[in-house]
PDB file of C-alpha atoms in Angstrom:
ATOM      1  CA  UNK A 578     -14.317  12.558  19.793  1.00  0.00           C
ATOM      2  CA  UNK A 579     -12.915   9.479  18.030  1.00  0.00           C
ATOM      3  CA  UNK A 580     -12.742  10.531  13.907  1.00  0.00           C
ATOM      4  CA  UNK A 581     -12.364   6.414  12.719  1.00  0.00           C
ATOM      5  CA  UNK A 582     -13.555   3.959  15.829  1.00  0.00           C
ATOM      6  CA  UNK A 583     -13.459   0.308  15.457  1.00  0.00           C
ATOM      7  CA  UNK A 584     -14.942  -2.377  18.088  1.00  0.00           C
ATOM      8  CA  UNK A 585     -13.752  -4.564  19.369  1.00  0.00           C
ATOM      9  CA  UNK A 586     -10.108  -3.680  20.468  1.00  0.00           C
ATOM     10  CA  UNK A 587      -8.887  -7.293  21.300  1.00  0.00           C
ATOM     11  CA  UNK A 588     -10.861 -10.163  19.797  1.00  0.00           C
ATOM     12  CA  UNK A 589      -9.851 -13.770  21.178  1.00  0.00           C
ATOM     13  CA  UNK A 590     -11.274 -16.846  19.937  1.00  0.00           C
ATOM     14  CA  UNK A 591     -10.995 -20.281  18.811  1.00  0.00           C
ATOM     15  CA  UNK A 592     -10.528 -21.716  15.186  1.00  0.00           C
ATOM     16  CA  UNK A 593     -13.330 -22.333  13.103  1.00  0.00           C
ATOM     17  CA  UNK A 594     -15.384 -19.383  14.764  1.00  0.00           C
ATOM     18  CA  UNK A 595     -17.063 -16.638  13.379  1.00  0.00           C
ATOM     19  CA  UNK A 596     -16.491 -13.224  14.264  1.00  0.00           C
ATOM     20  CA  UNK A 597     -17.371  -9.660  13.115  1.00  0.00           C
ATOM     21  CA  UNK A 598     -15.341  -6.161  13.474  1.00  0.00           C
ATOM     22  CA  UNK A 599     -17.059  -3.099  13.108  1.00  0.00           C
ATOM     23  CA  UNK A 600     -15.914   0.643  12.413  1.00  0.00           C
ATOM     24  CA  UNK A 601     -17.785   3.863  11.697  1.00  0.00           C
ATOM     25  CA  UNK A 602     -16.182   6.882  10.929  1.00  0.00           C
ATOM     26  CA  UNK A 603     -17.854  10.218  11.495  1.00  0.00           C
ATOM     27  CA  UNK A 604     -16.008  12.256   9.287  1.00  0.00           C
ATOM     28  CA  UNK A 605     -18.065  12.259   6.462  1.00  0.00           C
ATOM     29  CA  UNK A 606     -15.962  11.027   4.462  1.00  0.00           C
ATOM     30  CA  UNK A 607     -17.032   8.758   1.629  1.00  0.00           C
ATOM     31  CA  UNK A 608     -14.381   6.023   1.272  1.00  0.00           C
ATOM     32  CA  UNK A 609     -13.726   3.681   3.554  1.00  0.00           C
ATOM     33  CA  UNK A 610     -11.186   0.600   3.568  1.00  0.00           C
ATOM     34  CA  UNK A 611     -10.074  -2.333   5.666  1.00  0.00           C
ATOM     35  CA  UNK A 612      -6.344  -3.610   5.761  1.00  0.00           C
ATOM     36  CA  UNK A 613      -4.787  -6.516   8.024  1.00  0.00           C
ATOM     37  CA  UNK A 614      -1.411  -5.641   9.593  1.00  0.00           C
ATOM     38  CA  UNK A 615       0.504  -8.889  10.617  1.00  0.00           C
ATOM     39  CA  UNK A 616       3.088  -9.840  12.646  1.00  0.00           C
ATOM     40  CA  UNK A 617       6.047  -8.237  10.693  1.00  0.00           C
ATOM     41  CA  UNK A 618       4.253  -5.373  10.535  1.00  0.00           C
ATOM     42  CA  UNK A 619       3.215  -5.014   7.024  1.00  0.00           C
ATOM     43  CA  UNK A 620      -0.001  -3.297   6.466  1.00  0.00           C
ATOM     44  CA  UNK A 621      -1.829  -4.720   3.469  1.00  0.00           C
ATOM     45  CA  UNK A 622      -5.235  -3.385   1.967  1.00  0.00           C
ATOM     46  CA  UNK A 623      -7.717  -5.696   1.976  1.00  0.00           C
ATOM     47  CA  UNK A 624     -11.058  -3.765   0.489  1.00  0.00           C
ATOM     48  CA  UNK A 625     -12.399  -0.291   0.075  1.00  0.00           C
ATOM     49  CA  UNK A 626     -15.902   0.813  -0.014  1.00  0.00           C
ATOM     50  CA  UNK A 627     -17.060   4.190  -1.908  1.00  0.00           C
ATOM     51  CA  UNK A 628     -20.192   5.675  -1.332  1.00  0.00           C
ATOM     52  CA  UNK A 629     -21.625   1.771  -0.173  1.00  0.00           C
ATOM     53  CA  UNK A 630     -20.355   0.094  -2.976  1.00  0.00           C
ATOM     54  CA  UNK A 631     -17.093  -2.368  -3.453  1.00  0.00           C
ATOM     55  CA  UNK A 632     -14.056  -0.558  -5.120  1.00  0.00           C
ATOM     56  CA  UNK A 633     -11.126  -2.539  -4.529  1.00  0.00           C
ATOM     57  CA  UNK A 634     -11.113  -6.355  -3.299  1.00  0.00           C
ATOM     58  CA  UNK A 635      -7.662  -7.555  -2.765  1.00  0.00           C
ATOM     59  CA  UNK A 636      -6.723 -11.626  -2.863  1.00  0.00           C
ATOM     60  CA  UNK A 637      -8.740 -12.184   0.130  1.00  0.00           C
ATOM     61  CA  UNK A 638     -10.054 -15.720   0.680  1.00  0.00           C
ATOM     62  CA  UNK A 639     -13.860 -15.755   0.830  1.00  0.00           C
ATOM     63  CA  UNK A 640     -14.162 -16.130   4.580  1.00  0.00           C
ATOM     64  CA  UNK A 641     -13.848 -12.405   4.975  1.00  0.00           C
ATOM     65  CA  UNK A 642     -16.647 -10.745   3.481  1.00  0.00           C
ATOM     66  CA  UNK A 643     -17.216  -6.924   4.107  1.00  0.00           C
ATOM     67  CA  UNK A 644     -20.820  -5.116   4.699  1.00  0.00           C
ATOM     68  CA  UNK A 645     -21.252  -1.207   4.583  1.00  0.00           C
ATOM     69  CA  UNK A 646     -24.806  -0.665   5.528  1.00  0.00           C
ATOM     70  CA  UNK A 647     -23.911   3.530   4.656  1.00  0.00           C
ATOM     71  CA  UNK A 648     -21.062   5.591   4.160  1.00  0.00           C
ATOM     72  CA  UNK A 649     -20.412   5.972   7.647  1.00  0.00           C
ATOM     73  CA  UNK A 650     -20.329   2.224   8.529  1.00  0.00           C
ATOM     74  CA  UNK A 651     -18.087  -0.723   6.816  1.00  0.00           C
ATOM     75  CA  UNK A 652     -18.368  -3.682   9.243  1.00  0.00           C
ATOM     76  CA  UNK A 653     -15.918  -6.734   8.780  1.00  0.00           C
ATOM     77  CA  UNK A 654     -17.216 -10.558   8.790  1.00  0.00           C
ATOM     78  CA  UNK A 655     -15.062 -13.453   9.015  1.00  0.00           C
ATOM     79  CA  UNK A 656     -16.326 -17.130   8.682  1.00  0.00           C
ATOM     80  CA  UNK A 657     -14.036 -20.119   9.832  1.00  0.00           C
ATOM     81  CA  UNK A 658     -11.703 -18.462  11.181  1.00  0.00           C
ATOM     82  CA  UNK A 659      -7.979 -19.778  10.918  1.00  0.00           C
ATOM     83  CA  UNK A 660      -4.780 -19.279  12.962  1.00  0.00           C
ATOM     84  CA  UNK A 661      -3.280 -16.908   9.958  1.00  0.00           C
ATOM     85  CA  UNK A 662      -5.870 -14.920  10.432  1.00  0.00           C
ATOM     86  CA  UNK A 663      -3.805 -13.784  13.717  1.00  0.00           C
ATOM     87  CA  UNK A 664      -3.382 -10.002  12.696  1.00  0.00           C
ATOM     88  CA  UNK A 665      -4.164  -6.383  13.706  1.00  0.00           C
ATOM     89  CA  UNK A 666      -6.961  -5.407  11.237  1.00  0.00           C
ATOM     90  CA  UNK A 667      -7.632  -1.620  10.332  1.00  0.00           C
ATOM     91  CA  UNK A 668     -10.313   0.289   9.508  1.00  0.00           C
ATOM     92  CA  UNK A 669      -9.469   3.539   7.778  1.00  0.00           C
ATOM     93  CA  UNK A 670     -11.053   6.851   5.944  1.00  0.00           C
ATOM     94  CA  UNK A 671     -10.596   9.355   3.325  1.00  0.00           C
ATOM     95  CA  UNK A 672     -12.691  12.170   2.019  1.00  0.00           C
ATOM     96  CA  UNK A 673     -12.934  10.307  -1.472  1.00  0.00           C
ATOM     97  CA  UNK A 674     -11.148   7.336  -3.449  1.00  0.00           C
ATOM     98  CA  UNK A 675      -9.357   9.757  -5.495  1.00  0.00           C
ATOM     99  CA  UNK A 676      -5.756   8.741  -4.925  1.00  0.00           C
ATOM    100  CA  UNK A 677      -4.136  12.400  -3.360  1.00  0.00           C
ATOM    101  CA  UNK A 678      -6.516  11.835  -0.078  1.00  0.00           C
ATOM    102  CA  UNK A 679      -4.533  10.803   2.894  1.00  0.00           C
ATOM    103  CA  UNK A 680      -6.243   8.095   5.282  1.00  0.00           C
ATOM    104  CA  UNK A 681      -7.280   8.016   8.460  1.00  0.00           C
ATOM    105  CA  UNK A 682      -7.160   4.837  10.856  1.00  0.00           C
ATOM    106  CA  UNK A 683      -8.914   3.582  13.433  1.00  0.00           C
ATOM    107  CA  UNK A 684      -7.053   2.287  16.619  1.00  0.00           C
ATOM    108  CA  UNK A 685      -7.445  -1.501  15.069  1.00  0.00           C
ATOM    109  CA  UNK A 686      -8.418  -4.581  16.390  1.00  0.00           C
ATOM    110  CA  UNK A 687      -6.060  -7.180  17.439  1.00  0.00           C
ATOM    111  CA  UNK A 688      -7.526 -10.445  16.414  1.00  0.00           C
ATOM    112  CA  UNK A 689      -5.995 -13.497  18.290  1.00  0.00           C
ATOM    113  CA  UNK A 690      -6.892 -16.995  17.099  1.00  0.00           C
ATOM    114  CA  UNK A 691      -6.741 -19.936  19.511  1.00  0.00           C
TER     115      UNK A 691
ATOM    116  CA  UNK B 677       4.057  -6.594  -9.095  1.00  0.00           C
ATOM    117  CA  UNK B 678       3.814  -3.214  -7.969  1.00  0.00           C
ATOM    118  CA  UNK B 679       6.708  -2.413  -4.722  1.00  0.00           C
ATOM    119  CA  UNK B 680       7.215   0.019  -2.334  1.00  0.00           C
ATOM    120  CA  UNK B 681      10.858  -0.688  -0.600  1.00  0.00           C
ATOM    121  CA  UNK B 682      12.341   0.481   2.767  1.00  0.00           C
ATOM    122  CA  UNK B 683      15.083  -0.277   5.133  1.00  0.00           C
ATOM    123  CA  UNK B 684      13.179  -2.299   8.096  1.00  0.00           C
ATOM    124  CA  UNK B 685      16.337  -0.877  10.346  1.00  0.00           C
ATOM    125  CA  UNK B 686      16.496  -0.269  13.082  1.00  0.00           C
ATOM    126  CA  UNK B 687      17.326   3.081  12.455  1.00  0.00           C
ATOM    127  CA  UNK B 688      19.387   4.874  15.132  1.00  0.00           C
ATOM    128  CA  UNK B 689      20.253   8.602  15.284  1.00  0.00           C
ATOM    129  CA  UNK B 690      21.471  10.651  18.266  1.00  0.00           C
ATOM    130  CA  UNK B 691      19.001  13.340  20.080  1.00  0.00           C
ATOM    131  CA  UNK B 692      19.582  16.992  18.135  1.00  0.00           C
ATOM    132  CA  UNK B 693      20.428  15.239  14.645  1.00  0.00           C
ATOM    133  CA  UNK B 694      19.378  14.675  11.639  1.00  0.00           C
ATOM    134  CA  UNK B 695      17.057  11.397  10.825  1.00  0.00           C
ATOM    135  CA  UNK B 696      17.033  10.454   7.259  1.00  0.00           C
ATOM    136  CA  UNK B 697      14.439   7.960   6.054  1.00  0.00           C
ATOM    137  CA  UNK B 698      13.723   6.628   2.560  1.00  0.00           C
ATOM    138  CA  UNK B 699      11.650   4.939   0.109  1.00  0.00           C
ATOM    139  CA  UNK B 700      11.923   3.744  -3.205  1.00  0.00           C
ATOM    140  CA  UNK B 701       9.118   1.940  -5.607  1.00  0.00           C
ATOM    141  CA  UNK B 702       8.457   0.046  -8.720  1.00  0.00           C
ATOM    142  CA  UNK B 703       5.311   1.685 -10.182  1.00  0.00           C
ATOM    143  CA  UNK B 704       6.203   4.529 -12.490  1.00  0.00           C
ATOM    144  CA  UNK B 705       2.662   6.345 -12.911  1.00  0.00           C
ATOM    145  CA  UNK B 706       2.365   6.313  -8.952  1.00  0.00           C
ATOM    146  CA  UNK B 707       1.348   9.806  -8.423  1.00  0.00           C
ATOM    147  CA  UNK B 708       0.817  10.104  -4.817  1.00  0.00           C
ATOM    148  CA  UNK B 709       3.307  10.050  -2.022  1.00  0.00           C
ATOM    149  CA  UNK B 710       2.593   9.440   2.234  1.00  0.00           C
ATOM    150  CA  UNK B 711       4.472   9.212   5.135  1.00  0.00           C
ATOM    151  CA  UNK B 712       3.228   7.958   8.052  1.00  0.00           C
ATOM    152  CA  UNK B 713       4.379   7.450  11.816  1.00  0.00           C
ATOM    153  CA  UNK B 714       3.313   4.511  13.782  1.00  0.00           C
ATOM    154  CA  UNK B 715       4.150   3.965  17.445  1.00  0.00           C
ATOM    155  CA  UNK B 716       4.139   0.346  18.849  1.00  0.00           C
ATOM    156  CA  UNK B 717       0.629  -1.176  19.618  1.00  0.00           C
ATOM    157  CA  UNK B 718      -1.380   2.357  18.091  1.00  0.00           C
ATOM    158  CA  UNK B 719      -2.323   2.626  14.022  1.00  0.00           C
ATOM    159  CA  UNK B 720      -0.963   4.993  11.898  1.00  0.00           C
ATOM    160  CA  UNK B 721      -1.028   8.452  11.566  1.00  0.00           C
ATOM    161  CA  UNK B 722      -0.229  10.589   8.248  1.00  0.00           C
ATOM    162  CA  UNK B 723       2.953  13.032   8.833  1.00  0.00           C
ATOM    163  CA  UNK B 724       3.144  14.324   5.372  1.00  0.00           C
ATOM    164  CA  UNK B 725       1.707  13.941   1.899  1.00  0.00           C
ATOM    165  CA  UNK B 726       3.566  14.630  -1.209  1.00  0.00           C
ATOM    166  CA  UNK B 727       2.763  14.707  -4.682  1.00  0.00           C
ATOM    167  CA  UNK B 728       5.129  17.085  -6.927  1.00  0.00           C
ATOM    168  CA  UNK B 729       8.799  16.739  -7.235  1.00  0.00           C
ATOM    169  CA  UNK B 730      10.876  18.585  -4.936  1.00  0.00           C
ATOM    170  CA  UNK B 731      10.730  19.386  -1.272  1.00  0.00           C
ATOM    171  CA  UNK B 732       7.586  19.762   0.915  1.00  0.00           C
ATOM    172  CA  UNK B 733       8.526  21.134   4.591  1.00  0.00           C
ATOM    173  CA  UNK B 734       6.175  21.355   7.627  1.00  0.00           C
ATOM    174  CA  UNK B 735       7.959  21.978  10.707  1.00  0.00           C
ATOM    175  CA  UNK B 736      10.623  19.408  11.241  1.00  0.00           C
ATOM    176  CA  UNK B 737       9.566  17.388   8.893  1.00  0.00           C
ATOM    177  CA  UNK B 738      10.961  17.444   4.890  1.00  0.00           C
ATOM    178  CA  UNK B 739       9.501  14.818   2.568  1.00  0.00           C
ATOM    179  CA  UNK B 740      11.407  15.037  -0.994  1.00  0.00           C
ATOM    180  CA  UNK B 741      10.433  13.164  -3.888  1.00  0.00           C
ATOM    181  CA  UNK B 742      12.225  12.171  -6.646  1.00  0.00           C
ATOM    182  CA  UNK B 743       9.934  10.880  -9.667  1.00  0.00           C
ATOM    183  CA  UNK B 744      12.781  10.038 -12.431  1.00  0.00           C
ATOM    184  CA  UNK B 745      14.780   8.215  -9.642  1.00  0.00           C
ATOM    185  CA  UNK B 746      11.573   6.562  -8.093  1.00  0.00           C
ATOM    186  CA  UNK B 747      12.258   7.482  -4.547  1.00  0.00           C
ATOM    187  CA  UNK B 748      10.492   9.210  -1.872  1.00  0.00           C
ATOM    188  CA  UNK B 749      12.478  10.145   1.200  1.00  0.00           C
ATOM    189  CA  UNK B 750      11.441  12.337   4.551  1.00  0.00           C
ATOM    190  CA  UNK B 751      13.931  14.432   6.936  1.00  0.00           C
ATOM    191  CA  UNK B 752      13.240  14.644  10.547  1.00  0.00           C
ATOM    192  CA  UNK B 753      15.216  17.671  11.999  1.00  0.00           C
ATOM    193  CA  UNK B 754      16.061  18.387  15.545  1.00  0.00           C
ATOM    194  CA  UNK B 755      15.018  14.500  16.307  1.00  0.00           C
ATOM    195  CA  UNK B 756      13.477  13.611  19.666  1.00  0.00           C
ATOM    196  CA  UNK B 757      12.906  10.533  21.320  1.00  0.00           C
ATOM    197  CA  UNK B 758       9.475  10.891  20.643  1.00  0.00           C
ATOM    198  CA  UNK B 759       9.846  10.591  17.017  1.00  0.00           C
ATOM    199  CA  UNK B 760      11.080   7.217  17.950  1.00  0.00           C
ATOM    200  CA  UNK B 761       8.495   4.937  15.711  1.00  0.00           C
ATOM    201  CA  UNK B 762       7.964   2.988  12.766  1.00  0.00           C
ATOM    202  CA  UNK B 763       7.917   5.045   9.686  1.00  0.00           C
ATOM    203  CA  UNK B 764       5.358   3.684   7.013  1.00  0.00           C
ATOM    204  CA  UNK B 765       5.973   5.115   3.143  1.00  0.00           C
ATOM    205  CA  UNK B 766       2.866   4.785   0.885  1.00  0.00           C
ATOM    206  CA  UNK B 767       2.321   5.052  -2.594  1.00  0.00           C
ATOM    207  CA  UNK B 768      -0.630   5.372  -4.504  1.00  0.00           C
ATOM    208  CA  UNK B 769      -0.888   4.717  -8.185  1.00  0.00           C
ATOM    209  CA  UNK B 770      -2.522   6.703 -10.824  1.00  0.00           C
ATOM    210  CA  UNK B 771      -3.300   3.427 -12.725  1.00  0.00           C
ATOM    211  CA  UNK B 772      -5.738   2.067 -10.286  1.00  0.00           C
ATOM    212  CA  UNK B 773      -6.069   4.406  -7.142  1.00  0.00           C
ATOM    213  CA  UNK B 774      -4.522   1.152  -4.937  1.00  0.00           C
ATOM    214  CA  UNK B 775      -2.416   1.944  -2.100  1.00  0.00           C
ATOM    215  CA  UNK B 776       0.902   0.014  -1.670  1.00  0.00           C
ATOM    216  CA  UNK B 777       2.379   0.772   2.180  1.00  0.00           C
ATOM    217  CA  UNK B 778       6.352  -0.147   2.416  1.00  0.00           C
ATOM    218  CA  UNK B 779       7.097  -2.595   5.603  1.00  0.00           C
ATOM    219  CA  UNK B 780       8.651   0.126   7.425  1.00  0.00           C
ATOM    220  CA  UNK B 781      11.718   1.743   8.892  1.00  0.00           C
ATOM    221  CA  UNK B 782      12.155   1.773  12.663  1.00  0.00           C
ATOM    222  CA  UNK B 783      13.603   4.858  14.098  1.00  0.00           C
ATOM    223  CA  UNK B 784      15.148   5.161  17.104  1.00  0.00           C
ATOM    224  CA  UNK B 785      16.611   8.299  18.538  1.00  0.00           C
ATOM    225  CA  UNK B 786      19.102   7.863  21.081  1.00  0.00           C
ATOM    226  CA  UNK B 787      18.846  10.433  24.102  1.00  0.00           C
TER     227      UNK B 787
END
C-alpha cells in the first residue's frame, strides 16, 4: 500500500528525448514537490505544488516543466533531454506547505541519459 | 545563500556505541529541523523532526537543536549495523517555507 509511488523506476534513454515521470500520492495530502538527487548525493528541490497550483520553482532550466492535474497527481516532463540530467529524481508529500510538515518520498526514478 | 553543512564522512562507530551526527546552517529564521535516513539505492525516510531548542528523544534516537549556535545534531544510541546509512539534515526556513537538505553524513557501524 505504497503512500508516495512514482513510475517509472529506471528510465534509460538517449539525448535529446523526451520523457515524463509520474507520481501520485494517496495520502491526501495537499503539497506535493519534486527534487533531483545527483551523483554526490545531494538532494535539491526542484518545485512544489499546493492544492494544483505552483509554490516554489527552483533555477530549473525550462526543459522540465511540471503538471499536477489534482492534488493527488504531480507528473514530471522533460524536453531535450541532456546528459546532466543523469540523476535520481523524487517525488515527495506533506500534509500542507506549512514549513513544520515532514515529507514523504517516493522510491525515485533513476533517470539514465545515453 | 542559504546553507545547511555536514560532515560527508564516512562516519565509523563500533556496534553498542554511541553515533554522533551533526548539522550546522546559515539561515537564522529557519524554524524547522529534519533528520532523515537514507540507505543506498532507496529515498529517504524522516527519523525525527525538531523544532524547539533542546532535546527531542524517540527511542534511540536524540535530535538536539541549538538555535543561538545554529546547529542541529542527532544521537543514535545502542548503534546497529542497520543504522548504517546516509544521514540527510534538513532545514526549513520561516522566511519562505523552502527546504534546504545538507549533502549528508555516511554512517557506518562496525560489527
Amino acid at each position: 500500500d505504497t503512500a508516495v509511488s512514482q513510475t517509472p523506476k529506471y528510465l534509460v534513454t538517449q539525448m535529446g528525448n523526451d520523457k515524463s515521470i509520474k507520481c501520485e500520492q494517496n495520502l491526501g495530502h495537499d503539497t506535493m514537490y519534486w527534487y533531483k538527487q545527483d551523483s554526490k548525493k545531494f538532494l535539491k528541490i526542484m518545485f512544489s505544488y499546493n492544492n494544483k497550483e505552483l509554490i516554489i520553482n527552483e533555477t530549473v532550466p525550462n526543459r522540465f516543466s511540471p503538471k499536477s492535474p489534482d492534488k493527488a497527481h504531480l507528473n514530471l516532463h522533460i524536453n531535450s533531454l541532456e546528459l546532466g540530467d543523469s540523476a535520481v529524481y523524487f517525488c515527495a508529500s506533506s500534509q500542507d506547505a506549512h514549513s513544520n510538515q515532514p515529507q514523504h518520498f517516493g522510491d525515485g526514478t533513476r533517470l539514465s541519459i545515453l | 545563500q542559504k546553507e545547511v553543512e555536514q560532515n560527508s564522512g564516512p562516519l565509523s562507530v563500533p556496534e553498542g556505541a554511541i553515533a554522533s551526527l551533526n548539522c550546522t546552517y546559515s539561515d537564522r529564521v529557519s524554524q524547522s529541523f529534519f533528520w532523515y535516513r537514507q540507505y543506498s539505492g532507496k529515498s529517504p525516510e524522516l527519523i525525527m523532526s525538531i523544532y524547539s531548542n533542546g532535546d527531542k528523544e524517540d527511542g534511540r534516537f536524540t535530535a538536539q537543536l541549538n538555535k543561538a549556535s545554529q546547529y542541529v545534531s542527532l544521537l543514535i544510541r545502542d548503534s546497529q549495523p542497520s543504522d548504517s546509512a546516509t544521514y540527510l539534515c534538513a532545514v526549513v526556513s520561516n522566511r519562505d517555507d523552502k527546504i534546504i537538505f545538507g549533502k549528508g553524513t555516511r554512517l557506518h557501524i562496525l560489527p
